[in-house]
Coordinates of C-alpha atoms and ligand atoms in Angstrom, one line a residue:
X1 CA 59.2 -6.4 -69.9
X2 CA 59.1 -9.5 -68.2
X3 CA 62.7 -9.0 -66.9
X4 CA 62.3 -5.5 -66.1
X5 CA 59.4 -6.2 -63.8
X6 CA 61.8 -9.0 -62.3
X7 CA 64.4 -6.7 -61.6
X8 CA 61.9 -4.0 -60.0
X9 CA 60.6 -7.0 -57.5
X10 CA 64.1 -7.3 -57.0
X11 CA 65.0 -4.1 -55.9
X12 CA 61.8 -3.5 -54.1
X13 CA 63.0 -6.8 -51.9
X14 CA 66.2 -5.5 -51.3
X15 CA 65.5 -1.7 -51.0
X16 CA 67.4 -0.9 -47.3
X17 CA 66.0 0.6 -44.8
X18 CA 67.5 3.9 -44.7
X19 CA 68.0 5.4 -41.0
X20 CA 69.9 8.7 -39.9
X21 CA 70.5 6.6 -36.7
X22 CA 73.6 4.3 -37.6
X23 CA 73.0 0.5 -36.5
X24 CA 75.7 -1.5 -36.1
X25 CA 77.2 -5.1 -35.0
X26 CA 78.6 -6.6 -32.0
X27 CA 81.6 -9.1 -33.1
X28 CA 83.2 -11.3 -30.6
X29 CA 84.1 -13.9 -32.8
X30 CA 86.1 -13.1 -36.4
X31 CA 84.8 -15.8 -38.3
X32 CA 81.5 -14.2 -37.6
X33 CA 82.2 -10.8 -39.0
X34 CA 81.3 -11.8 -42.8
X35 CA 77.6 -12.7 -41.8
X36 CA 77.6 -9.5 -39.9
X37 CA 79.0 -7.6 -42.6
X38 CA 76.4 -8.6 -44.9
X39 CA 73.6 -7.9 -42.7
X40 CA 74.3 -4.2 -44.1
X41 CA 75.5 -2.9 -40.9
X42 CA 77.0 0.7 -40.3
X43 CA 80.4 -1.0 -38.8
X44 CA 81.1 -3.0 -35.8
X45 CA 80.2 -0.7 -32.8
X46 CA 81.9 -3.3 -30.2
X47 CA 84.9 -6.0 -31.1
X48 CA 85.3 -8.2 -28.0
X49 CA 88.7 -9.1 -27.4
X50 CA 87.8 -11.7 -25.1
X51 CA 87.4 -14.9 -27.4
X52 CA 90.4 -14.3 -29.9
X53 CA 92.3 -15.1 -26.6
X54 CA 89.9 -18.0 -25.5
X55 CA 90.3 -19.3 -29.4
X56 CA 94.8 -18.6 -28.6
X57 CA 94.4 -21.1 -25.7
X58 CA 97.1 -19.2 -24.2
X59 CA 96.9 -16.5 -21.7
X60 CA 98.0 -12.7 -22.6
X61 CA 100.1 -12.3 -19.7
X62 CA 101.9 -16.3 -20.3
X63 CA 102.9 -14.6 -24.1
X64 CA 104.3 -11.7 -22.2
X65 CA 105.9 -13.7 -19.3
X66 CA 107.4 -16.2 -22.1
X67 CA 108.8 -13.1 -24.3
X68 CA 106.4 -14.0 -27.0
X69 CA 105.1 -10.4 -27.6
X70 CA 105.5 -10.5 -30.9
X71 CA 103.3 -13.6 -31.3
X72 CA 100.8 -11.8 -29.2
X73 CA 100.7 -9.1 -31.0
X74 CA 100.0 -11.5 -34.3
X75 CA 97.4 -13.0 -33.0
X76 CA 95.8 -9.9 -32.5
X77 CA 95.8 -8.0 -35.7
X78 CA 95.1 -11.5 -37.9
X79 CA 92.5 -12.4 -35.7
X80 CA 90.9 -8.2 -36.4
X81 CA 91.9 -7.7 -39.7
X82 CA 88.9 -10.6 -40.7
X83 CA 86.4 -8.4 -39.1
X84 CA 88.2 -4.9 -40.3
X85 CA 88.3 -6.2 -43.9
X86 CA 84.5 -7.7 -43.5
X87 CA 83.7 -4.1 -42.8
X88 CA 86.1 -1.7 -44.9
X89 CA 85.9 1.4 -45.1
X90 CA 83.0 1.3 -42.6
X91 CA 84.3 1.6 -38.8
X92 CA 85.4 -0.8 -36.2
X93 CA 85.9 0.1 -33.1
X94 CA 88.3 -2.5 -31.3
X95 CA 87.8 -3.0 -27.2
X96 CA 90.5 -3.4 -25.3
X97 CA 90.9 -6.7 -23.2
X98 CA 87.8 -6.9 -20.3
X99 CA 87.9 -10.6 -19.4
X100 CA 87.0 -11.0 -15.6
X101 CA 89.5 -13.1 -13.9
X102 CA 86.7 -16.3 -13.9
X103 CA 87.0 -16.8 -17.6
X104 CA 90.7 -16.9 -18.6
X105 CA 91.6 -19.2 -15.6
X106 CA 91.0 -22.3 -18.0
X107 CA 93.4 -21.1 -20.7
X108 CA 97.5 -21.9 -20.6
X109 CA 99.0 -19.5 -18.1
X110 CA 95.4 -18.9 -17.1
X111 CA 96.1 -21.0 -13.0
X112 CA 97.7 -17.9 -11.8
X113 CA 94.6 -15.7 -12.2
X114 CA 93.6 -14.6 -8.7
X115 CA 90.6 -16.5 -7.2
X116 CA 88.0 -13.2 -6.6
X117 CA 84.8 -13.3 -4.3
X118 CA 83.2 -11.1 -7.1
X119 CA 85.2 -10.7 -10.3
X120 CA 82.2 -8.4 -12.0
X121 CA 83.6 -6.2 -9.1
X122 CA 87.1 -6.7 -9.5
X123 CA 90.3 -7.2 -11.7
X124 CA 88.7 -6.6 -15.5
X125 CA 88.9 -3.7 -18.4
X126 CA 91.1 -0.8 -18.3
X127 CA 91.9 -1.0 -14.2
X128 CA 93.5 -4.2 -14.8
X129 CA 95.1 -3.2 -17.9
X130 CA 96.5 -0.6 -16.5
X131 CA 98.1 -2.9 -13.9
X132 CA 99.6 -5.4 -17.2
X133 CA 100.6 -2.2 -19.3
X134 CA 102.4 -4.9 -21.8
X135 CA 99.0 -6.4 -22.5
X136 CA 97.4 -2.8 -23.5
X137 CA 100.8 -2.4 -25.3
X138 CA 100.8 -5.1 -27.3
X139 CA 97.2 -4.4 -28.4
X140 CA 98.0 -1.4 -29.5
X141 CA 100.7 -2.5 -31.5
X142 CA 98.5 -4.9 -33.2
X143 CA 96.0 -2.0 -34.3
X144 CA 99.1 0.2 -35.4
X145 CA 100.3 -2.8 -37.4
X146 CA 96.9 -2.5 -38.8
X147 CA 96.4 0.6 -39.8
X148 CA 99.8 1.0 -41.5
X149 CA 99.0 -2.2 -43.5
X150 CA 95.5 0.4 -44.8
X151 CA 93.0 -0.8 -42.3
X152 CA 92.7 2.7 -40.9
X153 CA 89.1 2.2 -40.4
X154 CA 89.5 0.3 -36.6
X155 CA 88.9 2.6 -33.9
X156 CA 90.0 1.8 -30.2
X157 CA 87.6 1.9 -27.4
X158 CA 88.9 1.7 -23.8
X159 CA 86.0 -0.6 -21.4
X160 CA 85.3 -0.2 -17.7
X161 CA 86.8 3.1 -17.0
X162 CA 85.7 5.1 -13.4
X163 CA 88.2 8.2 -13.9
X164 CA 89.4 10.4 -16.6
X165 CA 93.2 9.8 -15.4
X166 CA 92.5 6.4 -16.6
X167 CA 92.0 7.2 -20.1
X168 CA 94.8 9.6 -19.9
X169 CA 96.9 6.8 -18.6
X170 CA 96.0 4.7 -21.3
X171 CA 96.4 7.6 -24.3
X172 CA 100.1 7.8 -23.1
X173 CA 100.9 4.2 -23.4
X174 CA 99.2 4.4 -27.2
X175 CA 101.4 7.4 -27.6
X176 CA 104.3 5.1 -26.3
X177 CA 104.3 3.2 -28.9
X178 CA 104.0 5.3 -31.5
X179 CA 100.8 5.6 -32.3
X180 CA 98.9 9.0 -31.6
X181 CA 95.2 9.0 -30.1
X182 CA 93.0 11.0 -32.2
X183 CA 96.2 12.0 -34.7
X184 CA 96.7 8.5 -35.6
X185 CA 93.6 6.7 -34.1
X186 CA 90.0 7.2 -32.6
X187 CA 90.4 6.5 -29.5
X188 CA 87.1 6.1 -27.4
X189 CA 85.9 4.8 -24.4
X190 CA 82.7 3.1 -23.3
X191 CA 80.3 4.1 -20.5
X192 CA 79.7 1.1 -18.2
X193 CA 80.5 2.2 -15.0
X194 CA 77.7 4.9 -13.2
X195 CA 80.6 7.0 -12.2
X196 CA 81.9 7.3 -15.6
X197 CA 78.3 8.6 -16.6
X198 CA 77.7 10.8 -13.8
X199 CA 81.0 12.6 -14.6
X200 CA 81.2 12.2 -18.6
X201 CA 81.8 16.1 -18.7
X202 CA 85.6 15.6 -17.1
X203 CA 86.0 13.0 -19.8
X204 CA 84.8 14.6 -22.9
X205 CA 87.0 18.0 -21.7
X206 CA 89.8 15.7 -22.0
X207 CA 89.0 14.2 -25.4
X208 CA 87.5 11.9 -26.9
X209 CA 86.3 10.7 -30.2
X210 CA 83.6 8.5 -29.6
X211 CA 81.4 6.9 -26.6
X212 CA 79.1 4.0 -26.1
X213 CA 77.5 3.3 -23.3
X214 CA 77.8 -0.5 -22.5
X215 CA 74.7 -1.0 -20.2
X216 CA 74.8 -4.7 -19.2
X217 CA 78.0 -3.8 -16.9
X218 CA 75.9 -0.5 -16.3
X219 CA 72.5 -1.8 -15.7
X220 CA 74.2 -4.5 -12.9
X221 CA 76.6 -1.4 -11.3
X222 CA 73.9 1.2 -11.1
X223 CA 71.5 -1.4 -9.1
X224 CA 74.2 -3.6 -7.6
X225 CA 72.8 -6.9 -9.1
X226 CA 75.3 -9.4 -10.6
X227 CA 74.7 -9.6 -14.2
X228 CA 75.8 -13.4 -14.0
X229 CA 73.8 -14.5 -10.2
X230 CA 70.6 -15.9 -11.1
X231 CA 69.8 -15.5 -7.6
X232 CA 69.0 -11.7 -8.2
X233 CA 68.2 -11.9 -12.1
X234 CA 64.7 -10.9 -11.7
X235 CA 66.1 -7.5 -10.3
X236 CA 68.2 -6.5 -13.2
X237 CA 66.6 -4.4 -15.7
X238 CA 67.9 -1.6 -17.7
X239 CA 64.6 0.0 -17.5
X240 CA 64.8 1.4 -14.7
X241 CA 64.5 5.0 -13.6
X242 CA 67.9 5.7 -12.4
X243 CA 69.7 3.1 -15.8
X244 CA 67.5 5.2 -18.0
X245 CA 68.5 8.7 -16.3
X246 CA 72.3 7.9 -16.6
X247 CA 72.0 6.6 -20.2
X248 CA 70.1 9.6 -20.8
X249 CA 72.4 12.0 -19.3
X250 CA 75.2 10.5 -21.5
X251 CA 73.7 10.9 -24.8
X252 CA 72.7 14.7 -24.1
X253 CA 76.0 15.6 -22.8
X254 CA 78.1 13.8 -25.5
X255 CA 75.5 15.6 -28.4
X256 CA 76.0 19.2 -26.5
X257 CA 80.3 18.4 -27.0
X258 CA 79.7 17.0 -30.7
X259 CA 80.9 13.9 -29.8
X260 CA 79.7 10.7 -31.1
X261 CA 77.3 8.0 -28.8
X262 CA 76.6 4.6 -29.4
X263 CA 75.1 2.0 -27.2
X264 CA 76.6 -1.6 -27.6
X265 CA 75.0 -3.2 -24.3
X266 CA 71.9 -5.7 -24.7
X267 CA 69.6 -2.6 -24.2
X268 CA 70.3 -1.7 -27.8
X269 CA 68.1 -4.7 -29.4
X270 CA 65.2 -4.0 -26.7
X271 CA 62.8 -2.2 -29.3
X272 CA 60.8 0.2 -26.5
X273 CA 64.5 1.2 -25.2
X274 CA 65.4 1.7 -28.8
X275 CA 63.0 4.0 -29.3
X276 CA 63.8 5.8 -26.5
X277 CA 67.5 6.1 -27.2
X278 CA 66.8 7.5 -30.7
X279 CA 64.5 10.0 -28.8
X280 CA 67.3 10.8 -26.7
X281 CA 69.8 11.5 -29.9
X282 CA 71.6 8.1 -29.5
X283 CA 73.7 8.6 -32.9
X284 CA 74.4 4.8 -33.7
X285 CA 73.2 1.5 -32.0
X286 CA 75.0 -2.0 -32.2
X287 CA 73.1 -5.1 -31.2
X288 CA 74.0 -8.9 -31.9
X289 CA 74.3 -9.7 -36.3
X290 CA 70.8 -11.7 -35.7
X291 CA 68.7 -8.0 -34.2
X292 CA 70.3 -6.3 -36.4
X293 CA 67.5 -6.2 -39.0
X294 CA 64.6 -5.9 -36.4
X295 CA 66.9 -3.2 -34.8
X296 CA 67.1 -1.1 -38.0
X297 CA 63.3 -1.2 -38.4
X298 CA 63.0 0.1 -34.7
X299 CA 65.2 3.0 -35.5
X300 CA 63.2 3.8 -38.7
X301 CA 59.7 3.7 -36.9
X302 CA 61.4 6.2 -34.3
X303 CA 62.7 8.6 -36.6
X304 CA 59.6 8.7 -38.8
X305 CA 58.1 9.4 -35.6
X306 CA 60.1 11.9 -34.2
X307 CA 59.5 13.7 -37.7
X308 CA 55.8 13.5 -37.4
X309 CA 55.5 14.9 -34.1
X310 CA 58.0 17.6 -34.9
X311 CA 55.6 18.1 -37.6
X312 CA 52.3 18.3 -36.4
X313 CA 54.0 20.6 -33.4
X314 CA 55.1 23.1 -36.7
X315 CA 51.4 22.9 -38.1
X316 CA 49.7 23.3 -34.9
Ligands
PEP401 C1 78.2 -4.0 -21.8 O1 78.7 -4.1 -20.6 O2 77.1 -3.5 -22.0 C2 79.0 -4.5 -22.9 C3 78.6 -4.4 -24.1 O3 80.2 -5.2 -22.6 P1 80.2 -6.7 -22.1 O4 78.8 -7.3 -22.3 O5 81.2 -7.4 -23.0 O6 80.7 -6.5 -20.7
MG402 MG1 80.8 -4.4 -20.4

């Protein structure tokens, strides 16, 4: 009896917090993604690329320029399969290479980066990728490499995009190397840029198989405050109006084509936005591994009282 009642205490610990609302993690470094994994988390709804090249020491474009693709392309898929095999079969959606031109300067290769007066405004994400096609490339290969090794559950998501043509651009070169957007791979894209929101129809007519609106490059775009000037910190907020409004507009469009939307920007760990989003039909939040339990009980409280209020409407 004694161990029965153990084991109930037990459970009743560890019961999870069920939510309709996925929640997920943010992973920029692999060795991270086991801690995050065992949070309980839905998948990883943003991989950042960024520090698996910090961690290389070497610069993308110096493998390229060297002819060292193939070691590129290594570094890659080892440094993802840790987080897609923390988190298989649940999904992991891999983002392409966004590093502003400030932060691989330091790395080998890295003293040819051009110096820019605002890199937050300049040669990042897809737009610059689309400039270095053998960088995009390459990543792709590593996530093709993947899947044919089993990890079919990474899904690709294409950052900073302004225009559809974009995202056709970069579907081609995935094509190109013989790996077929939405055939092979999800391919997805997130919303950071207010352009990209304002006209997320013209993307989802063209296809795509997930979005997530990335709203710390939002937030400082829609009120043209540099997320990293501390000079005009105090005016960033993703609370207001016109952030809210985009984000908003997003989530409705994307649930009216069927298609899934995630948030993956700091917004998503802010419990009063939270319970917004999930009000709005936000279908899956990812936040930092530490939020993630705090973020889950957000989502619950939000559901339970969507449910309510639906129900007392029905009763009345
Ligand atoms: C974002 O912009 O909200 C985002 C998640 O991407 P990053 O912070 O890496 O720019
Ligand atoms: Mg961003």
């Amino acid at each position: 009896v004694k161990e029965e009642a153990a084991a109930q205490t037990v459970v009743a610990a560890e019961a999870p917090i069920l939510t309709v609302t996925e929640v997920k993690a943010n992973v920029s470094m692999p060795e991270a993604a086991e801690r995050a994994a065992a949070t309980g988390a839905d998948g990883v709804g943003l991989l950042r690329t960024e520090h698996l090249m910090l961690t290389a020491g070497v610069h993308p474009g110096k493998f390229i320029a060297d002819g060292r693709e193939d070691e590129l392309i290594d570094t890659i898929a080892d440094n993802v399969q840790i987080v897609a095999d923390a988190f298989y079969p649940k999904p992991v959606w891999y983002r392409t290479l966004d590093a502003p031109t400030d932060e691989f300067i330091t790395l080998e290769g890295g003293e040819n980066e051009p110096r820019e007066h605002n890199p937050m405004l300049g040669w990042r994400g897809i737009r610059r990728e689309l400039d270095q096609p053998e960088i995009l490339k390459c990543e792709f290969k590593a996530i093709k490499k993947l899947h044919e090794k089993g990890y079919t559950n990474i899904g690709i998501m294409i950052p900073l995009s302004q225009s559809p043509a974009e995202l056709v651009k970069a579907k081609e070169l995935c094509a190109e190397v013989g790996f077929i957007p939405h055939k092979d791979v999800d391919f997805g894209m997130m919303v950071e840029i207010p352009a990209a929101a304002i006209i997320i129809d013209e993307y989802l007519k063209i296809g795509v198989d997930f979005v997530s609106l990335g709203t710390n490059d939002l937030t400082q775009y829609t009120l043209a405050v540099d997320r990293n000037n501390e000079f005009v910190a105090k005016h960033y907020t993703e609370e207001h109006p016109a952030v809210m409004k985009l984000i908003e507009r997003t989530i409705r469009k994307c649930a009216e084509a069927g298609v899934t939307c995630s948030i993956c920007g700091q917004a998503g760990s802010v419990p009063h936005i939270v319970e917004k989003l999930v009000k709005f039909g936000i279908t899956s939040v990812s936040s930092n591994a530490d939020a993630i339990a705090e973020v889950r009980k957000t989502v619950a409280r939000a559901e339970q009282k969507i449910i309510l209020e639906a129900a007392r409407k029905r009763l009345e």
